[in-house]
Amino acid sequence: MRRIFSALLLLCAGEISGATLVKYSFDDELTDTGPDTFAVFQNAKGHVRLVSSIRYSGYRSIELRDVAGDGDFPELQGYFPERKSGELFFHFAMLVVNPDQTLNIALAGPSHFTLSKDGIAFWLKTTNGVLHQVSDSMPKRLFRVDPFVWYLVDVRYDIPHGTYDLTIHREGTEAPLVALKDQPNAVNTPESSVDKFSFVGSVYEDDSNVTFYVDDVIIGTDEKVILGPFVAPGRRKLFIDRWREAKQLMMKSPGCPPALSLADFGLKPGEDLEQQPIVKEWRSACARMDAKEFASLARERPNAPIFAMSELMALIRGNDHDAAMKRWYELEPLLKNDVRYGMIAAIADLDLAEEWLERKAPANDPDLAEQYYFLLLWKGAFSRAARFAEKQGWPERAGDALFLSGAPSQARPLYEEALRREPNSYWPTVKLSDVFHLLGDSANEKVYRQRMYGRLEE
């Protein structure tokens, strides 16, 4: 039996306009599953989950993984008010790891995913590595899908006439791979209404081991809602975009650091955030910023970084400098790969005199030097931060400062030096991918991206 998996998706920031029925980029704000949003179905073997390793834009996408022969299939099924007339616009980004395996994507109505009126209106599926549309009940070949490539799909569904236009772009290309007009809907039936969408593996045969990713799902009644691109069209947000957004979140959160995922609380996919007593305790403690309360929560959940980070913030806000620095050293292994790491360091430094730090930092004190560097970043003094980092022998941090200043070409050799020092290190590799993207070097961008995301070998 399939079961509803109470997951968390991150809703695209900003208010949804009246013309927008669905808009998920899986970032920024938390929202619950429910009858008027979406449900996630899965079993013990297949899964549907948020991931940050591969995404088209922002911080996260949805990963769907099917397992052949397990008697079930994973599915992300979303809902919106039934549309019986007018036009409907459907947009999403899709990346497939193993295109030879089966997947299905559909828009349907109150008759669910059946080939009948008010059933399936729009249907895409892969068969033996080829993407097909199902139009007038017949699968029709579109193109062979390449692995680890984002495809952008746009549909204009004319409900009264029962037809749709389909456009598909490959990431980074202007000319569409597919540009079809007036295609009969799946059942060739006018006035077939729609109220749901589905991303799923193999529905009927249970013979698929597909893994694929979905991002930037938009459904609306006005074409304008899908014309505004997400950040960095054709790829994820850049390192500099993530840094700036994290800074904005930190500035809006004068108490606790912002929570970015379920993992912050030591929760697993499927656990309901709102029903967790420890989350309610954390929110209550954030109102008081009591370091002892956070320390108690951190002991209870040692694998939940948000409690330890909140404890550190409470010590900083309480001007307990010695205790804050002690806790900072203890948490450094946990924090160093977190996008909030530098933000917390900078906030800590705001309570110290910059002149004092500038005078003391170079004096063979690596901890003070690090604080001074993050303070310069926080203030936007990127050139000074880059020069200081180079003097300290920190090529990656010098590269970050130059990257943030808008000089990716100058950041490139510093990231390359960081990689020479630590081959296969995650962040320098990702940042070099971003650098080459901004420099228009798609070949090198792909090389560094695939180091992290992988590629299929024959």
CSV table of C-alpha atoms in Angstrom, one decimal:
chain,number,residue,atom,x,y,z
A,1,MET,CA,0.0,0.0,0.0
A,2,ARG,CA,1.1,3.5,-0.7
A,3,ARG,CA,1.1,5.9,2.1
A,4,ILE,CA,1.1,9.7,2.3
A,5,PHE,CA,4.6,10.9,3.2
A,6,SER,CA,4.4,14.1,5.2
A,7,ALA,CA,7.2,16.0,3.6
A,8,LEU,CA,8.2,19.6,3.5
A,9,LEU,CA,8.6,21.6,0.3
A,10,LEU,CA,10.0,25.0,0.1
A,11,LEU,CA,7.7,27.5,-1.6
A,12,CYS,CA,9.1,30.1,-3.9
A,13,ALA,CA,9.6,33.5,-2.1
A,14,GLY,CA,7.1,36.2,-2.6
A,15,GLU,CA,3.3,36.4,-2.8
A,16,ILE,CA,1.6,34.3,-5.5
A,17,SER,CA,-0.4,36.4,-7.9
A,18,GLY,CA,-4.0,35.7,-8.7
A,19,ALA,CA,-2.9,34.3,-12.1
A,20,THR,CA,-0.6,31.8,-10.4
A,21,LEU,CA,-2.1,28.6,-9.1
A,22,VAL,CA,1.1,26.7,-8.2
A,23,LYS,CA,4.7,28.0,-7.9
A,24,TYR,CA,7.3,25.7,-6.2
A,25,SER,CA,11.0,26.3,-6.5
A,26,PHE,CA,11.5,24.3,-3.2
A,27,ASP,CA,13.2,27.2,-1.5
A,28,ASP,CA,12.9,29.9,1.2
A,29,GLU,CA,9.6,29.2,3.0
A,30,LEU,CA,8.3,26.0,4.6
A,31,THR,CA,4.9,24.6,3.7
A,32,ASP,CA,3.1,21.4,4.6
A,33,THR,CA,1.5,18.7,2.5
A,34,GLY,CA,-2.3,18.7,2.4
A,35,PRO,CA,-5.4,18.4,0.3
A,36,ASP,CA,-5.0,21.8,-1.3
A,37,THR,CA,-1.2,21.7,-1.8
A,38,PHE,CA,0.4,18.4,-2.6
A,39,ALA,CA,1.0,14.9,-1.4
A,40,VAL,CA,4.0,12.7,-1.6
A,41,PHE,CA,3.5,8.9,-2.1
A,42,GLN,CA,6.3,6.4,-1.6
A,43,ASN,CA,7.2,3.1,0.0
A,44,ALA,CA,10.3,1.7,1.8
A,45,LYS,CA,12.4,1.3,-1.3
A,46,GLY,CA,11.4,4.2,-3.7
A,47,HIS,CA,11.5,7.8,-2.4
A,48,VAL,CA,10.6,11.4,-3.0
A,49,ARG,CA,12.8,13.9,-1.2
A,50,LEU,CA,14.3,17.3,-1.1
A,51,VAL,CA,17.9,17.4,-2.2
A,52,SER,CA,20.5,20.2,-2.5
A,53,SER,CA,23.1,18.4,-4.6
A,54,ILE,CA,21.3,18.7,-7.9
A,55,ARG,CA,18.9,21.6,-8.6
A,56,TYR,CA,18.0,23.8,-11.5
A,57,SER,CA,17.8,27.0,-9.4
A,58,GLY,CA,17.9,27.9,-5.8
A,59,TYR,CA,18.9,25.6,-3.0
A,60,ARG,CA,16.9,22.5,-3.5
A,61,SER,CA,15.0,20.3,-6.0
A,62,ILE,CA,12.9,17.2,-5.7
A,63,GLU,CA,14.5,13.8,-6.2
A,64,LEU,CA,12.3,10.9,-7.3
A,65,ARG,CA,13.8,7.4,-7.2
A,66,ASP,CA,11.8,4.3,-8.3
A,67,VAL,CA,12.8,0.7,-7.6
A,68,ALA,CA,11.7,-2.0,-9.9
A,69,GLY,CA,9.7,-4.9,-8.5
A,70,ASP,CA,8.9,-3.3,-5.1
A,71,GLY,CA,5.2,-3.3,-5.8
A,72,ASP,CA,4.8,0.5,-5.7
A,73,PHE,CA,6.1,3.7,-7.2
A,74,PRO,CA,7.1,7.1,-5.8
A,75,GLU,CA,5.0,10.1,-6.7
A,76,LEU,CA,4.8,13.8,-6.2
A,77,GLN,CA,1.2,14.8,-6.8
A,78,GLY,CA,0.1,18.4,-6.5
A,79,TYR,CA,-3.3,20.1,-6.5
A,80,PHE,CA,-4.9,23.4,-7.5
A,81,PRO,CA,-8.4,24.7,-8.0
A,82,GLU,CA,-10.2,22.9,-10.9
A,83,ARG,CA,-9.9,24.7,-14.2
A,84,LYS,CA,-12.9,24.1,-16.5
A,85,SER,CA,-12.4,26.9,-19.0
A,86,GLY,CA,-9.7,29.2,-20.4
A,87,GLU,CA,-6.0,28.5,-20.7
A,88,LEU,CA,-3.6,26.8,-18.3
A,89,PHE,CA,0.2,27.3,-18.4
A,90,PHE,CA,2.4,24.6,-17.0
A,91,HIS,CA,6.2,25.0,-16.5
A,92,PHE,CA,8.9,22.8,-14.9
A,93,ALA,CA,12.5,21.8,-15.1
A,94,MET,CA,13.5,18.2,-15.3
A,95,LEU,CA,16.8,16.3,-15.1
A,96,VAL,CA,17.0,12.5,-15.6
A,97,VAL,CA,19.9,10.4,-14.4
A,98,ASN,CA,19.1,7.2,-16.3
A,99,PRO,CA,16.8,8.0,-19.2
A,100,ASP,CA,16.5,4.3,-20.3
A,101,GLN,CA,14.2,3.9,-17.3
A,102,THR,CA,10.5,4.8,-17.2
A,103,LEU,CA,9.0,8.0,-15.8
A,104,ASN,CA,5.7,9.8,-16.2
A,105,ILE,CA,4.6,13.4,-15.9
A,106,ALA,CA,1.0,14.4,-16.3
A,107,LEU,CA,-1.8,17.0,-15.8
A,108,ALA,CA,-5.2,15.6,-15.0
A,109,GLY,CA,-8.6,16.4,-13.7
A,110,PRO,CA,-11.3,15.0,-11.3
A,111,SER,CA,-11.4,11.7,-13.2
A,112,HIS,CA,-7.8,11.3,-12.0
A,113,PHE,CA,-5.1,9.7,-14.2
A,114,THR,CA,-7.4,7.9,-16.6
A,115,LEU,CA,-7.8,8.2,-20.3
A,116,SER,CA,-11.3,9.7,-20.1
A,117,LYS,CA,-12.9,13.2,-20.0
A,118,ASP,CA,-11.6,15.2,-17.1
A,119,GLY,CA,-8.8,12.6,-16.7
A,120,ILE,CA,-5.3,12.9,-18.2
A,121,ALA,CA,-5.0,16.1,-20.3
A,122,PHE,CA,-1.3,16.3,-20.8
A,123,TRP,CA,1.2,13.3,-20.5
A,124,LEU,CA,4.9,12.9,-21.0
A,125,LYS,CA,6.7,9.6,-20.6
A,126,THR,CA,10.1,8.1,-21.3
A,127,THR,CA,10.4,4.7,-23.1
A,128,ASN,CA,13.9,3.2,-23.8
A,129,GLY,CA,15.6,6.6,-23.4
A,130,VAL,CA,13.2,8.5,-25.6
A,131,LEU,CA,10.7,11.2,-24.4
A,132,HIS,CA,7.2,10.8,-25.7
A,133,GLN,CA,4.0,12.8,-25.5
A,134,VAL,CA,0.7,10.9,-25.3
A,135,SER,CA,-1.7,12.7,-27.6
A,136,ASP,CA,-5.0,11.4,-28.8
A,137,SER,CA,-4.3,8.2,-26.7
A,138,MET,CA,-1.1,7.5,-28.7
A,139,PRO,CA,2.5,7.9,-27.6
A,140,LYS,CA,4.4,10.1,-30.0
A,141,ARG,CA,8.2,10.3,-30.1
A,142,LEU,CA,9.8,13.7,-29.2
A,143,PHE,CA,13.6,13.2,-28.7
A,144,ARG,CA,16.3,11.1,-27.0
A,145,VAL,CA,16.9,12.3,-23.4
A,146,ASP,CA,20.5,12.9,-22.4
A,147,PRO,CA,21.5,12.0,-18.8
A,148,PHE,CA,22.3,14.8,-16.3
A,149,VAL,CA,20.9,17.6,-18.5
A,150,TRP,CA,18.2,20.0,-17.4
A,151,TYR,CA,15.2,20.3,-19.7
A,152,LEU,CA,12.7,23.1,-19.4
A,153,VAL,CA,9.1,22.2,-20.3
A,154,ASP,CA,6.4,24.8,-21.1
A,155,VAL,CA,2.8,23.8,-21.9
A,156,ARG,CA,-0.1,26.0,-22.9
A,157,TYR,CA,-3.3,24.0,-22.5
A,158,ASP,CA,-6.5,25.3,-24.2
A,159,ILE,CA,-9.2,23.7,-22.1
A,160,PRO,CA,-12.3,24.5,-24.4
A,161,HIS,CA,-10.6,23.1,-27.5
A,162,GLY,CA,-8.8,20.2,-25.7
A,163,THR,CA,-5.5,21.1,-27.3
A,164,TYR,CA,-2.1,22.2,-26.1
A,165,ASP,CA,1.2,23.8,-27.3
A,166,LEU,CA,4.4,22.2,-26.1
A,167,THR,CA,7.8,23.8,-26.0
A,168,ILE,CA,10.9,22.1,-24.5
A,169,HIS,CA,14.4,23.7,-24.2
A,170,ARG,CA,17.6,22.1,-23.3
A,171,GLU,CA,19.6,24.0,-20.6
A,172,GLY,CA,21.8,26.7,-22.1
A,173,THR,CA,20.2,26.7,-25.6
A,174,GLU,CA,17.9,29.3,-27.1
A,175,ALA,CA,16.4,27.2,-29.9
A,176,PRO,CA,13.8,24.8,-28.6
A,177,LEU,CA,14.2,21.0,-29.0
A,178,VAL,CA,10.4,20.8,-29.3
A,179,ALA,CA,7.9,23.5,-30.5
A,180,LEU,CA,4.5,21.9,-31.2
A,181,LYS,CA,1.2,23.6,-31.6
A,182,ASP,CA,-2.4,22.5,-31.2
A,183,GLN,CA,-1.7,19.0,-30.1
A,184,PRO,CA,-4.9,17.0,-29.1
A,185,ASN,CA,-5.0,16.3,-25.4
A,186,ALA,CA,-4.3,12.8,-24.1
A,187,VAL,CA,-7.9,11.7,-24.8
A,188,ASN,CA,-8.7,14.1,-27.7
A,189,THR,CA,-11.6,15.5,-25.7
A,190,PRO,CA,-12.6,19.3,-25.6
A,191,GLU,CA,-13.5,20.9,-22.2
A,192,SER,CA,-11.5,18.3,-20.2
A,193,SER,CA,-10.8,20.0,-16.9
A,194,VAL,CA,-7.6,19.8,-14.8
A,195,ASP,CA,-6.9,20.1,-11.1
A,196,LYS,CA,-3.7,18.2,-10.4
A,197,PHE,CA,-0.3,17.3,-11.6
A,198,SER,CA,2.0,14.3,-11.1
A,199,PHE,CA,5.6,13.4,-11.3
A,200,VAL,CA,6.1,9.6,-11.0
A,201,GLY,CA,8.2,6.6,-12.0
A,202,SER,CA,6.7,3.5,-13.5
A,203,VAL,CA,2.9,3.4,-12.8
A,204,TYR,CA,1.8,0.2,-14.5
A,205,GLU,CA,4.7,-2.2,-15.0
A,206,ASP,CA,6.7,-1.7,-11.8
A,207,ASP,CA,9.8,-2.2,-13.9
A,208,SER,CA,11.6,1.2,-13.5
A,209,ASN,CA,14.8,2.1,-11.6
A,210,VAL,CA,14.6,5.7,-12.6
A,211,THR,CA,16.1,8.6,-10.7
A,212,PHE,CA,15.1,12.0,-11.8
A,213,TYR,CA,14.9,15.6,-10.4
A,214,VAL,CA,12.2,18.2,-10.7
A,215,ASP,CA,12.4,21.9,-10.0
A,216,ASP,CA,10.6,25.3,-10.5
A,217,VAL,CA,7.1,23.9,-11.0
A,218,ILE,CA,4.7,26.7,-12.0
A,219,ILE,CA,1.1,26.5,-13.0
A,220,GLY,CA,-1.0,29.6,-13.9
A,221,THR,CA,-3.7,31.1,-15.9
A,222,ASP,CA,-1.6,33.8,-17.5
A,223,GLU,CA,1.5,33.2,-19.6
A,224,LYS,CA,3.3,36.0,-17.8
A,225,VAL,CA,3.7,33.8,-14.7
A,226,ILE,CA,6.0,31.5,-16.5
A,227,LEU,CA,8.0,34.0,-18.5
A,228,GLY,CA,9.9,35.5,-15.5
A,229,PRO,CA,13.0,33.3,-15.2
A,230,PHE,CA,14.4,32.0,-12.0
A,231,VAL,CA,17.9,33.0,-11.0
A,232,ALA,CA,20.6,31.8,-13.4
A,233,PRO,CA,18.5,30.3,-16.2
A,234,GLY,CA,19.6,26.9,-17.2
A,235,ARG,CA,21.4,26.0,-13.9
A,236,ARG,CA,21.3,26.4,-10.2
A,237,LYS,CA,21.9,29.6,-8.3
A,238,LEU,CA,25.5,30.7,-8.1
A,239,PHE,CA,27.5,30.6,-4.9
A,240,ILE,CA,27.3,34.4,-4.7
A,241,ASP,CA,23.5,34.3,-4.9
A,242,ARG,CA,23.3,31.8,-2.1
A,243,TRP,CA,25.7,33.9,0.0
A,244,ARG,CA,23.7,37.1,-0.5
A,245,GLU,CA,20.4,35.4,0.3
A,246,ALA,CA,21.8,33.8,3.4
A,247,LYS,CA,23.0,37.2,4.5
A,248,GLN,CA,19.5,38.6,4.0
A,249,LEU,CA,18.0,35.8,6.0
A,250,MET,CA,20.5,36.4,8.8
A,251,MET,CA,19.7,40.1,8.8
A,252,LYS,CA,16.0,39.4,9.1
A,253,SER,CA,16.6,37.0,11.9
A,254,PRO,CA,17.9,39.0,14.8
A,255,GLY,CA,17.7,36.1,17.2
A,256,CYS,CA,18.1,32.5,16.0
A,257,PRO,CA,19.8,31.7,12.7
A,258,PRO,CA,17.3,30.8,9.9
A,259,ALA,CA,16.3,27.2,9.6
A,260,LEU,CA,17.0,25.9,6.0
A,261,SER,CA,15.9,22.3,6.1
A,262,LEU,CA,14.5,19.4,8.1
A,263,ALA,CA,18.0,18.2,8.7
A,264,ASP,CA,18.6,21.4,10.8
A,265,PHE,CA,16.4,19.8,13.4
A,266,GLY,CA,17.8,16.3,13.0
A,267,LEU,CA,14.6,15.2,11.4
A,268,LYS,CA,14.2,12.7,8.6
A,269,PRO,CA,12.1,13.1,5.4
A,270,GLY,CA,8.5,12.3,6.3
A,271,GLU,CA,8.5,13.7,9.8
A,272,ASP,CA,6.0,16.5,10.3
A,273,LEU,CA,7.9,19.6,11.4
A,274,GLU,CA,4.9,21.2,13.0
A,275,GLN,CA,4.1,18.2,15.2
A,276,GLN,CA,7.6,17.9,16.7
A,277,PRO,CA,7.7,19.1,20.3
A,278,ILE,CA,11.4,19.9,20.0
A,279,VAL,CA,10.8,22.3,17.2
A,280,LYS,CA,8.2,24.1,19.3
A,281,GLU,CA,10.7,24.3,22.2
A,282,TRP,CA,13.3,25.8,19.8
A,283,ARG,CA,10.9,28.5,18.6
A,284,SER,CA,9.9,29.3,22.2
A,285,ALA,CA,13.6,29.5,23.2
A,286,CYS,CA,14.3,31.8,20.2
A,287,ALA,CA,12.0,34.4,21.8
A,288,ARG,CA,14.2,34.5,24.9
A,289,MET,CA,17.6,33.7,23.3
A,290,ASP,CA,18.6,31.7,26.4
A,291,ALA,CA,21.9,29.9,25.7
A,292,LYS,CA,21.2,27.3,28.4
A,293,GLU,CA,17.9,26.3,26.8
A,294,PHE,CA,19.6,25.8,23.4
A,295,ALA,CA,22.5,23.9,25.0
A,296,SER,CA,19.9,21.5,26.5
A,297,LEU,CA,18.2,21.0,23.1
A,298,ALA,CA,21.6,20.5,21.5
A,299,ARG,CA,22.5,17.7,24.0
A,300,GLU,CA,19.1,16.1,23.3
A,301,ARG,CA,19.6,16.2,19.5
A,302,PRO,CA,23.4,16.2,18.8
A,303,ASN,CA,22.8,15.8,15.1
A,304,ALA,CA,20.6,18.8,14.8
A,305,PRO,CA,22.9,21.8,13.9
A,306,ILE,CA,20.2,24.5,14.4
A,307,PHE,CA,20.3,24.1,18.2
A,308,ALA,CA,24.0,24.4,18.5
A,309,MET,CA,24.0,27.4,16.1
A,310,SER,CA,21.3,29.0,18.2
A,311,GLU,CA,23.2,28.5,21.4
A,312,LEU,CA,26.2,30.2,19.8
A,313,MET,CA,24.0,33.1,18.6
A,314,ALA,CA,22.6,33.5,22.1
A,315,LEU,CA,26.1,33.7,23.6
A,316,ILE,CA,27.1,36.3,21.0
A,317,ARG,CA,23.9,38.3,21.6
A,318,GLY,CA,24.5,38.1,25.4
A,319,ASN,CA,28.0,39.6,24.9
A,320,ASP,CA,29.6,36.5,26.6
A,321,HIS,CA,32.6,36.7,24.4
A,322,ASP,CA,34.7,34.1,26.1
A,323,ALA,CA,32.0,31.5,26.1
A,324,ALA,CA,31.0,32.3,22.6
A,325,MET,CA,34.6,31.9,21.3
A,326,LYS,CA,34.9,28.5,23.2
A,327,ARG,CA,31.7,27.3,21.7
A,328,TRP,CA,32.7,28.6,18.2
A,329,TYR,CA,35.9,26.4,18.3
A,330,GLU,CA,33.9,23.4,19.4
A,331,LEU,CA,31.3,23.9,16.5
A,332,GLU,CA,33.8,24.7,13.8
A,333,PRO,CA,33.8,21.1,12.3
A,334,LEU,CA,30.0,21.3,12.1
A,335,LEU,CA,29.8,24.8,10.8
A,336,LYS,CA,32.6,25.1,8.3
A,337,ASN,CA,30.6,23.7,5.4
A,338,ASP,CA,27.4,25.6,6.3
A,339,VAL,CA,26.4,28.6,4.2
A,340,ARG,CA,25.6,30.4,7.6
A,341,TYR,CA,29.1,29.9,8.9
A,342,GLY,CA,30.5,33.2,7.8
A,343,MET,CA,27.3,35.1,8.7
A,344,ILE,CA,27.5,34.0,12.3
A,345,ALA,CA,31.2,34.9,12.4
A,346,ALA,CA,30.5,38.3,11.0
A,347,ILE,CA,27.6,39.0,13.5
A,348,ALA,CA,29.9,38.0,16.3
A,349,ASP,CA,32.5,40.5,15.1
A,350,LEU,CA,30.0,43.4,15.0
A,351,ASP,CA,30.3,43.5,18.8
A,352,LEU,CA,34.0,44.0,18.6
A,353,ALA,CA,35.8,47.1,17.4
A,354,GLU,CA,37.0,46.8,13.8
A,355,GLU,CA,40.1,48.9,14.6
A,356,TRP,CA,41.0,46.5,17.4
A,357,LEU,CA,40.5,43.5,15.1
A,358,GLU,CA,42.5,45.1,12.3
A,359,ARG,CA,45.3,45.8,14.7
A,360,LYS,CA,45.3,42.3,16.3
A,361,ALA,CA,44.3,40.0,13.5
A,362,PRO,CA,47.6,39.9,11.6
A,363,ALA,CA,49.5,39.2,14.8
A,364,ASN,CA,49.7,35.4,14.3
A,365,ASP,CA,46.3,34.8,15.7
A,366,PRO,CA,44.4,32.7,13.1
A,367,ASP,CA,41.1,33.0,15.0
A,368,LEU,CA,41.1,36.8,15.1
A,369,ALA,CA,42.2,36.8,11.5
A,370,GLU,CA,39.2,34.7,10.5
A,371,GLN,CA,36.9,37.0,12.4
A,372,TYR,CA,38.3,40.0,10.7
A,373,TYR,CA,37.9,38.5,7.3
A,374,PHE,CA,34.3,37.7,7.8
A,375,LEU,CA,33.6,41.1,9.2
A,376,LEU,CA,35.0,42.7,6.0
A,377,LEU,CA,32.8,40.4,3.9
A,378,TRP,CA,29.7,41.3,6.0
A,379,LYS,CA,30.5,45.0,5.5
A,380,GLY,CA,30.9,44.5,1.7
A,381,ALA,CA,34.6,45.5,1.8
A,382,PHE,CA,35.4,42.8,-0.7
A,383,SER,CA,38.7,44.2,-2.0
A,384,ARG,CA,40.1,44.5,1.5
A,385,ALA,CA,38.9,41.0,2.4
A,386,ALA,CA,40.6,39.6,-0.7
A,387,ARG,CA,43.9,41.3,0.0
A,388,PHE,CA,43.8,40.2,3.6
A,389,ALA,CA,42.9,36.6,2.7
A,390,GLU,CA,45.8,36.4,0.3
A,391,LYS,CA,48.2,37.6,3.0
A,392,GLN,CA,46.9,34.9,5.3
A,393,GLY,CA,47.4,32.2,2.6
A,394,TRP,CA,43.7,31.5,2.1
A,395,PRO,CA,43.2,31.2,-1.6
A,396,GLU,CA,39.6,30.0,-1.5
A,397,ARG,CA,38.5,32.9,0.8
A,398,ALA,CA,40.4,35.4,-1.3
A,399,GLY,CA,38.5,34.0,-4.3
A,400,ASP,CA,35.2,34.3,-2.5
A,401,ALA,CA,35.8,38.0,-1.8
A,402,LEU,CA,36.7,38.6,-5.5
A,403,PHE,CA,33.8,36.6,-6.7
A,404,LEU,CA,31.4,38.6,-4.5
A,405,SER,CA,32.9,41.8,-5.8
A,406,GLY,CA,32.0,40.8,-9.3
A,407,ALA,CA,35.4,39.7,-10.5
A,408,PRO,CA,35.0,36.0,-11.4
A,409,SER,CA,38.1,35.9,-13.7
A,410,GLN,CA,40.2,37.1,-10.8
A,411,ALA,CA,38.7,34.5,-8.5
A,412,ARG,CA,39.4,31.6,-10.9
A,413,PRO,CA,43.2,31.1,-10.2
A,414,LEU,CA,42.6,31.3,-6.4
A,415,TYR,CA,39.9,28.6,-6.6
A,416,GLU,CA,42.3,26.5,-8.7
A,417,GLU,CA,45.0,27.0,-6.1
A,418,ALA,CA,42.6,25.8,-3.4
A,419,LEU,CA,41.8,22.7,-5.4
A,420,ARG,CA,45.5,22.0,-5.9
A,421,ARG,CA,45.9,22.1,-2.1
A,422,GLU,CA,42.8,19.9,-1.5
A,423,PRO,CA,41.9,17.9,-4.7
A,424,ASN,CA,38.2,17.1,-5.1
A,425,SER,CA,37.2,19.6,-2.3
A,426,TYR,CA,33.5,20.4,-2.7
A,427,TRP,CA,33.3,24.2,-2.5
A,428,PRO,CA,36.2,25.2,-4.7
A,429,THR,CA,34.9,22.8,-7.3
A,430,VAL,CA,31.4,24.2,-7.2
A,431,LYS,CA,32.7,27.8,-7.2
A,432,LEU,CA,34.9,27.1,-10.3
A,433,SER,CA,31.8,25.7,-12.0
A,434,ASP,CA,30.0,29.0,-11.2
A,435,VAL,CA,33.1,31.0,-12.4
A,436,PHE,CA,33.2,29.3,-15.8
A,437,HIS,CA,29.4,29.7,-16.2
A,438,LEU,CA,29.7,33.5,-15.7
A,439,LEU,CA,32.7,33.6,-18.0
A,440,GLY,CA,30.7,31.8,-20.7
A,441,ASP,CA,33.0,28.8,-20.8
A,442,SER,CA,30.4,26.0,-21.0
A,443,ALA,CA,32.9,23.2,-21.5
A,444,ASN,CA,34.8,23.9,-18.3
A,445,GLU,CA,31.6,24.7,-16.4
A,446,LYS,CA,30.4,21.2,-17.3
A,447,VAL,CA,33.7,19.6,-16.3
A,448,TYR,CA,33.6,21.0,-12.8
A,449,ARG,CA,29.8,20.5,-12.5
A,450,GLN,CA,30.1,16.8,-13.4
A,451,ARG,CA,32.9,16.3,-10.8
A,452,MET,CA,30.2,16.9,-8.2
A,453,TYR,CA,27.1,15.7,-10.0
A,454,GLY,CA,28.6,12.7,-11.7
A,455,ARG,CA,28.1,11.4,-15.3
A,456,LEU,CA,27.2,8.1,-16.8
A,457,GLU,CA,29.9,5.8,-18.2
A,458,GLU,CA,29.4,3.2,-20.9
